[in-house]
PDB file of C-alpha atoms in Angstrom:
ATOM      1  CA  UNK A 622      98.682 210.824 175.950  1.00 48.00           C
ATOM      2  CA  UNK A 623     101.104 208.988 178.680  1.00 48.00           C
ATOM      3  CA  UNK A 624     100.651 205.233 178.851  1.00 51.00           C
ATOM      4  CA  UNK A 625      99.586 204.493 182.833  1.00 55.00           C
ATOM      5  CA  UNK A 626     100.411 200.680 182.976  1.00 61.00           C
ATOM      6  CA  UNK A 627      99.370 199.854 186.800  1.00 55.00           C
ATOM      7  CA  UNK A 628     101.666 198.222 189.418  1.00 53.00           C
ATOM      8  CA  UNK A 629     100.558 196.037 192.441  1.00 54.00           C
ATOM      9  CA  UNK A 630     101.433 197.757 195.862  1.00 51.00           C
ATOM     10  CA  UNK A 631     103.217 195.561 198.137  1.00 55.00           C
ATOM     11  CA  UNK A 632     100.535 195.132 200.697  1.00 61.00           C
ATOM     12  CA  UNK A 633      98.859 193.349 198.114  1.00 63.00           C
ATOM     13  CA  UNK A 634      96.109 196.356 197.284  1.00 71.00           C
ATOM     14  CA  UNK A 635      94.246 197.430 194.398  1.00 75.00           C
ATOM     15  CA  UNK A 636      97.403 198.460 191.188  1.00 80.00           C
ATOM     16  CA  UNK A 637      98.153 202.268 191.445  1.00 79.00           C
ATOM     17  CA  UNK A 638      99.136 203.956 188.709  1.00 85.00           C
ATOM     18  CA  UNK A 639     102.106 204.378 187.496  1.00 86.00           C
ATOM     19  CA  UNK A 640     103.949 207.471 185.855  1.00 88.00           C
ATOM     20  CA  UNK A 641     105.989 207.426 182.983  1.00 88.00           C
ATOM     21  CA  UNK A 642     106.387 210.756 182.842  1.00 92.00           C
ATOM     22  CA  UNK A 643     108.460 211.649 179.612  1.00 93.00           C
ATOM     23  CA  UNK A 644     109.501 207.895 178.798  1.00 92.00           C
ATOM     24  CA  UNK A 645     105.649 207.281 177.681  1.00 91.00           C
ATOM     25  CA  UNK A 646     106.184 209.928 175.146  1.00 93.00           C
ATOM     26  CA  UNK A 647     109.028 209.137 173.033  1.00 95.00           C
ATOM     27  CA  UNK A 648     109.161 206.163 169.968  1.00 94.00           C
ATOM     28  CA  UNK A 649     111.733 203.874 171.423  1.00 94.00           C
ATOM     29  CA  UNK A 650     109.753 203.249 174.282  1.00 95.00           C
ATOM     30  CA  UNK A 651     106.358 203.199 172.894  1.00 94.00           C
ATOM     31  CA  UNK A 652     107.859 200.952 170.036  1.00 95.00           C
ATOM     32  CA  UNK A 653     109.374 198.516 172.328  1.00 94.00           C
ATOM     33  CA  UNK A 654     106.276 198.305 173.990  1.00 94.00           C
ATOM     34  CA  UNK A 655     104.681 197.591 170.988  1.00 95.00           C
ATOM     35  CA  UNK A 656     106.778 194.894 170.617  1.00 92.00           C
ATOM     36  CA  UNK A 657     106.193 193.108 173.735  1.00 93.00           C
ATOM     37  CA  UNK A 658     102.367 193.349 173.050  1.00 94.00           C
ATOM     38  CA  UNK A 659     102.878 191.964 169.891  1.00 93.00           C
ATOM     39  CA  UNK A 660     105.134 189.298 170.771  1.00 90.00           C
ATOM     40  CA  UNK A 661     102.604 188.130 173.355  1.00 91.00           C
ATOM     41  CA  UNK A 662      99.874 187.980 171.023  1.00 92.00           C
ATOM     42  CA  UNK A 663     101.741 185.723 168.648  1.00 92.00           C
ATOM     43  CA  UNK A 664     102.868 183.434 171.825  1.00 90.00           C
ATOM     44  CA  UNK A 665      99.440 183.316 172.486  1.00 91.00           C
ATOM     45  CA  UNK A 666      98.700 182.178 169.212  1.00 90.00           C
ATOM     46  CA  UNK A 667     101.768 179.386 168.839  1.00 89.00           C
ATOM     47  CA  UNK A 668     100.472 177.939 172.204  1.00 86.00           C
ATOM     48  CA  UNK A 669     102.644 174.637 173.348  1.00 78.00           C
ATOM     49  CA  UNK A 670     104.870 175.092 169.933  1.00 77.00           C
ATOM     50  CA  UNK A 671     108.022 175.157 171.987  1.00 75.00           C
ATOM     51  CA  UNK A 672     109.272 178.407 169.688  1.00 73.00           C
ATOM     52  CA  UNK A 673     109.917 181.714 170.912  1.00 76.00           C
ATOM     53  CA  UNK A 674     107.934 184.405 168.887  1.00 71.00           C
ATOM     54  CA  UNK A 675     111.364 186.063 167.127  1.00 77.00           C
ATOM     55  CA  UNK A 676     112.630 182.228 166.019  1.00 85.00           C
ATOM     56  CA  UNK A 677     109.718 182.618 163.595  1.00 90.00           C
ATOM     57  CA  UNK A 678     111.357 184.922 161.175  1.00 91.00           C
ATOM     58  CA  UNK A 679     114.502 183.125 161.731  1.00 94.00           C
ATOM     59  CA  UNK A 680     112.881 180.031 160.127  1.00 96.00           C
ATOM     60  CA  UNK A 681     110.320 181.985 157.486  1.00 96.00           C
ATOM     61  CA  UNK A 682     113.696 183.470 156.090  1.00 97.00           C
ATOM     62  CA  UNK A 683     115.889 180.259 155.884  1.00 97.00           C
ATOM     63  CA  UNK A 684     112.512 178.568 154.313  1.00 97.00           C
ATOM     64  CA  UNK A 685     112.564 181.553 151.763  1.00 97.00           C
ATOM     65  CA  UNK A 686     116.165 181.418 151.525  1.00 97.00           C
ATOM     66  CA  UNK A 687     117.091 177.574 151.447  1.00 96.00           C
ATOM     67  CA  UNK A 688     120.887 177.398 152.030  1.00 96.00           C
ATOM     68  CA  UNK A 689     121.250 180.866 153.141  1.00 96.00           C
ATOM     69  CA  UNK A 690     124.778 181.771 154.401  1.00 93.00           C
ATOM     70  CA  UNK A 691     124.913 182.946 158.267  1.00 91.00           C
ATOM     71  CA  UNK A 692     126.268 185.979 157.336  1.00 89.00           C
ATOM     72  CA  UNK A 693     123.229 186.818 154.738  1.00 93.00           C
ATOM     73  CA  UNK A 694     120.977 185.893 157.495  1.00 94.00           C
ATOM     74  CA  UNK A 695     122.600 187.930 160.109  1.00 92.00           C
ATOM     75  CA  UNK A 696     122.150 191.025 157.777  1.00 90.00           C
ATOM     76  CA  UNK A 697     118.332 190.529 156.819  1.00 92.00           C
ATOM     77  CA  UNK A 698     117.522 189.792 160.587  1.00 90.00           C
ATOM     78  CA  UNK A 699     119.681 192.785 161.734  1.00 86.00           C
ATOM     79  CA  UNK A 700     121.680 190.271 164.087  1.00 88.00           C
ATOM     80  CA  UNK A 701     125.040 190.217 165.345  1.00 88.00           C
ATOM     81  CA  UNK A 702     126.379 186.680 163.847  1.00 83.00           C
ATOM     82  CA  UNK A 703     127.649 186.218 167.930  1.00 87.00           C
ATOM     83  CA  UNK A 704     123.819 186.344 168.765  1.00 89.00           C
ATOM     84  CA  UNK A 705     122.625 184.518 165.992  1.00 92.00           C
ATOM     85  CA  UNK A 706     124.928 181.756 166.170  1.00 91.00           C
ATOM     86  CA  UNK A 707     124.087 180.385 169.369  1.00 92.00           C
ATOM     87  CA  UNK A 708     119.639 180.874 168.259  1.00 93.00           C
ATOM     88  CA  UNK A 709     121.013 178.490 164.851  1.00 95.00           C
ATOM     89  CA  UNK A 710     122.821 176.034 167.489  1.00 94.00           C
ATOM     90  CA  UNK A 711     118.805 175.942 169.084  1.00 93.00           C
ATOM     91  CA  UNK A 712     116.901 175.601 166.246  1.00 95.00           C
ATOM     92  CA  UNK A 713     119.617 172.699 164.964  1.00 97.00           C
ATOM     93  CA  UNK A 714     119.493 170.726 168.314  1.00 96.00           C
ATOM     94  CA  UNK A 715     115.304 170.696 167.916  1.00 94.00           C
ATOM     95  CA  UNK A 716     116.036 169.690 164.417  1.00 96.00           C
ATOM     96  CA  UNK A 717     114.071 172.073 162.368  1.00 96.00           C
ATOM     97  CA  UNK A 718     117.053 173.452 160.850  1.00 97.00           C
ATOM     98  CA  UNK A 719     120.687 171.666 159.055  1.00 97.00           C
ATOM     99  CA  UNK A 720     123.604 173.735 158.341  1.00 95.00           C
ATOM    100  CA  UNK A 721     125.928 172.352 156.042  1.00 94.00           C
ATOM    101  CA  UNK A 722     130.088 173.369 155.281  1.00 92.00           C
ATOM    102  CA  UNK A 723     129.671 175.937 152.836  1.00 89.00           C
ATOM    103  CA  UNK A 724     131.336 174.378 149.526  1.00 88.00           C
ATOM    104  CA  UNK A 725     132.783 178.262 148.825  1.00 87.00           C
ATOM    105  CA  UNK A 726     133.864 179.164 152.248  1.00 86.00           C
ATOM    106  CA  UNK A 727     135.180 176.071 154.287  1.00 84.00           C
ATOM    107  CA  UNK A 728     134.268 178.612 157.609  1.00 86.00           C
ATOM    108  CA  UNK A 729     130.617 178.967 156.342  1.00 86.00           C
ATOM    109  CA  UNK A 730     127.861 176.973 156.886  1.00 90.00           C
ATOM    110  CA  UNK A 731     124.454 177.111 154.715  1.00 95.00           C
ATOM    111  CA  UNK A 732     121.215 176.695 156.374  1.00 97.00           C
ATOM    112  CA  UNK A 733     118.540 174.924 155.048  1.00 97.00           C
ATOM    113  CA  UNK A 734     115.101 173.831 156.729  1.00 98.00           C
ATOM    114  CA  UNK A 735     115.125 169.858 157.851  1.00 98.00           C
ATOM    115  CA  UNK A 736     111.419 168.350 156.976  1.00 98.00           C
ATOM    116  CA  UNK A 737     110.449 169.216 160.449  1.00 96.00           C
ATOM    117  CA  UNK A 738     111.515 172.542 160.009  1.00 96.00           C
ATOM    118  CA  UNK A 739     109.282 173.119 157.596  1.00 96.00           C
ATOM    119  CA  UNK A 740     106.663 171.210 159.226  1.00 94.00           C
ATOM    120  CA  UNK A 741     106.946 173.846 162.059  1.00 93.00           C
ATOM    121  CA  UNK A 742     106.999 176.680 160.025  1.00 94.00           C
ATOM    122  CA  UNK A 743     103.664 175.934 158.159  1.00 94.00           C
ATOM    123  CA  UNK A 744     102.211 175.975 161.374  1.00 92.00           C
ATOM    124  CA  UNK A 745     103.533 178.887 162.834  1.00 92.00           C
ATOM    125  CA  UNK A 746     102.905 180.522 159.624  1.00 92.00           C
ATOM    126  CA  UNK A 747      99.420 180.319 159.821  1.00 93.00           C
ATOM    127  CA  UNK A 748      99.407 181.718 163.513  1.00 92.00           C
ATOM    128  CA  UNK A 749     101.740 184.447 161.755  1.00 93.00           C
ATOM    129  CA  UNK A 750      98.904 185.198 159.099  1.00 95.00           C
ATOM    130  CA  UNK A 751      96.400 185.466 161.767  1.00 95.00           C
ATOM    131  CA  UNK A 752      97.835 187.910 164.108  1.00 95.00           C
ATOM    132  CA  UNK A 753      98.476 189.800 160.792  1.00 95.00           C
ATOM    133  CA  UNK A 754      95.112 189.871 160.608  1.00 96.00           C
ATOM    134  CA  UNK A 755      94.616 190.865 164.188  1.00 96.00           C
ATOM    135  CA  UNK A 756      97.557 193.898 163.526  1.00 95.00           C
ATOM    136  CA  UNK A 757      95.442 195.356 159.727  1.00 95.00           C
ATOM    137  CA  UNK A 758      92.463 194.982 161.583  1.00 96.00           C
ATOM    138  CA  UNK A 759      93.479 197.876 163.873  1.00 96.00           C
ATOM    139  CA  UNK A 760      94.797 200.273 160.862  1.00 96.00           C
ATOM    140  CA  UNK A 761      93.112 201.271 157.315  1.00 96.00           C
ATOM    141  CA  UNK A 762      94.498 200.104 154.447  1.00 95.00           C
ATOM    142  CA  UNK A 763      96.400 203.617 154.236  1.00 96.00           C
ATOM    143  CA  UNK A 764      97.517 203.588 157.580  1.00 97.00           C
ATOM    144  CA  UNK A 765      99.060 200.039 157.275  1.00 95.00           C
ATOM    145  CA  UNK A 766     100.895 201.061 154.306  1.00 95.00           C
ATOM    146  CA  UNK A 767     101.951 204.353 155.979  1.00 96.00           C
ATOM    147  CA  UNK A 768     103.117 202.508 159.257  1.00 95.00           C
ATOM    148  CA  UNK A 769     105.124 200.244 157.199  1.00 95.00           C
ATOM    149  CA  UNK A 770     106.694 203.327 155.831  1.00 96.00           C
ATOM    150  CA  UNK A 771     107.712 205.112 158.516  1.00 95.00           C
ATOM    151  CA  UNK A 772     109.160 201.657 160.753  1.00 94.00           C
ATOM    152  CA  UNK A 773     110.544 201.506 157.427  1.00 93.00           C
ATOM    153  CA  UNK A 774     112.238 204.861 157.328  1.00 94.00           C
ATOM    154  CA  UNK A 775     113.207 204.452 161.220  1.00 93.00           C
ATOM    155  CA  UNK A 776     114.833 201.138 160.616  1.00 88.00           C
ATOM    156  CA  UNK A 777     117.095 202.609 157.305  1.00 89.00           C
ATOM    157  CA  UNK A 778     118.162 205.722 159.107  1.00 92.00           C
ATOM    158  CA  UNK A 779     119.042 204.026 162.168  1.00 89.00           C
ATOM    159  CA  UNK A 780     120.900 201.486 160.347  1.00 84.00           C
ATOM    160  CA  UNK A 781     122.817 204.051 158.508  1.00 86.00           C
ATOM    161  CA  UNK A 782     124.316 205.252 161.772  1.00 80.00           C
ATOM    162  CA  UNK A 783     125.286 202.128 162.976  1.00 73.00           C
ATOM    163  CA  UNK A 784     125.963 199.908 160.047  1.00 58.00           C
ATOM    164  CA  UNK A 785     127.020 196.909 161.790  1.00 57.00           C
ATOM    165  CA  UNK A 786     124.507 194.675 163.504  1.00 49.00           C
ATOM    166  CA  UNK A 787     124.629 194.714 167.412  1.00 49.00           C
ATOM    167  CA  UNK A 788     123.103 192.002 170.020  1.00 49.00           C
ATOM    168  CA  UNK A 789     119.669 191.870 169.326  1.00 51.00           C
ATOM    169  CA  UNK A 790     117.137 192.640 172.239  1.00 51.00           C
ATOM    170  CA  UNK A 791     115.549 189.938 174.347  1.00 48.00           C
ATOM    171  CA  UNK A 792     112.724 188.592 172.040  1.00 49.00           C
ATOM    172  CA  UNK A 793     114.288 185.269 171.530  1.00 48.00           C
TER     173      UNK A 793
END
């Protein structure tokens, strides 16, 4: 079944339909679409928190991974370390994160959450564990799991052909 999202004519009128034609059948779109919705619903969720909805993984990771390297956390996020450097440099200047000289690599830095850091984070996990919620609530238990699998599945074989991490999209 095509999506028909609506679009406001520019006289103002009632939204007309709008084709998608073949676009609203294929995964990338329908996935990235996905991801918007989902996005908002978390934003709606974090309210005034002053995060954007993909910094949230950024800082679950670094709290689950205290002094993480960049380059570890530019693999498990999928993120080009030319991207992910400058969403670090945000996250430092609000103070929720430090990154400290790396006492192996004098070019590395480690990241570690500051106290307010993880102040945030236990906050915006708990909006994370209820739009969780919200996201099973829509699936069985079997269709979670299978779900999982296959973003799984699409993730690993797209990775495969193109090993290196690129500039992520514009969630952040």
């Amino acid at each position: 079944m095509t999506a028909s999202p609506t679009i406001d004519s520019a006289q103002g009128s009632a939204p007309a339909p709008f084709q998608l034609g073949w676009l609203g059948e294929t995964i990338a779109y329908n996935l990235r679409l996905a991801q918007n919705a989902s996005f908002q619903a978390f934003s709606a969720l974090t309210g005034d928190l002053g995060l954007r909805p993909g910094w949230y993984a950024l800082l679950q990771l670094i709290g689950d991974n205290p002094g993480v390297s960049q380059t570890s956390l530019s693999l498990a996020t999928s993120r080009d370390k030319s991207t992910l450097t400058p969403l670090l440099g945000d996250l430092e200047r609000r103070g929720l994160i430090r990154r400290d000289p790396d006492p192996l690599d004098r070019r590395g830095r480690r990241i570690s959450l500051t106290e307010d850091g993880r102040a945030k984070l236990a906050l915006l996990a708990d909006c994370a564990a209820r739009h969780d919620a919200r996201l099973n609530a829509l699936f069985e238990p079997e269709q979670q799991q299978q779900f999982i699998s296959l973003l799984k599945t699409l993730t690993e074989s797209l990775n495969k052909d193109t090993p290196s991490p690129g500039p992520s999209a514009d969630e952040d």
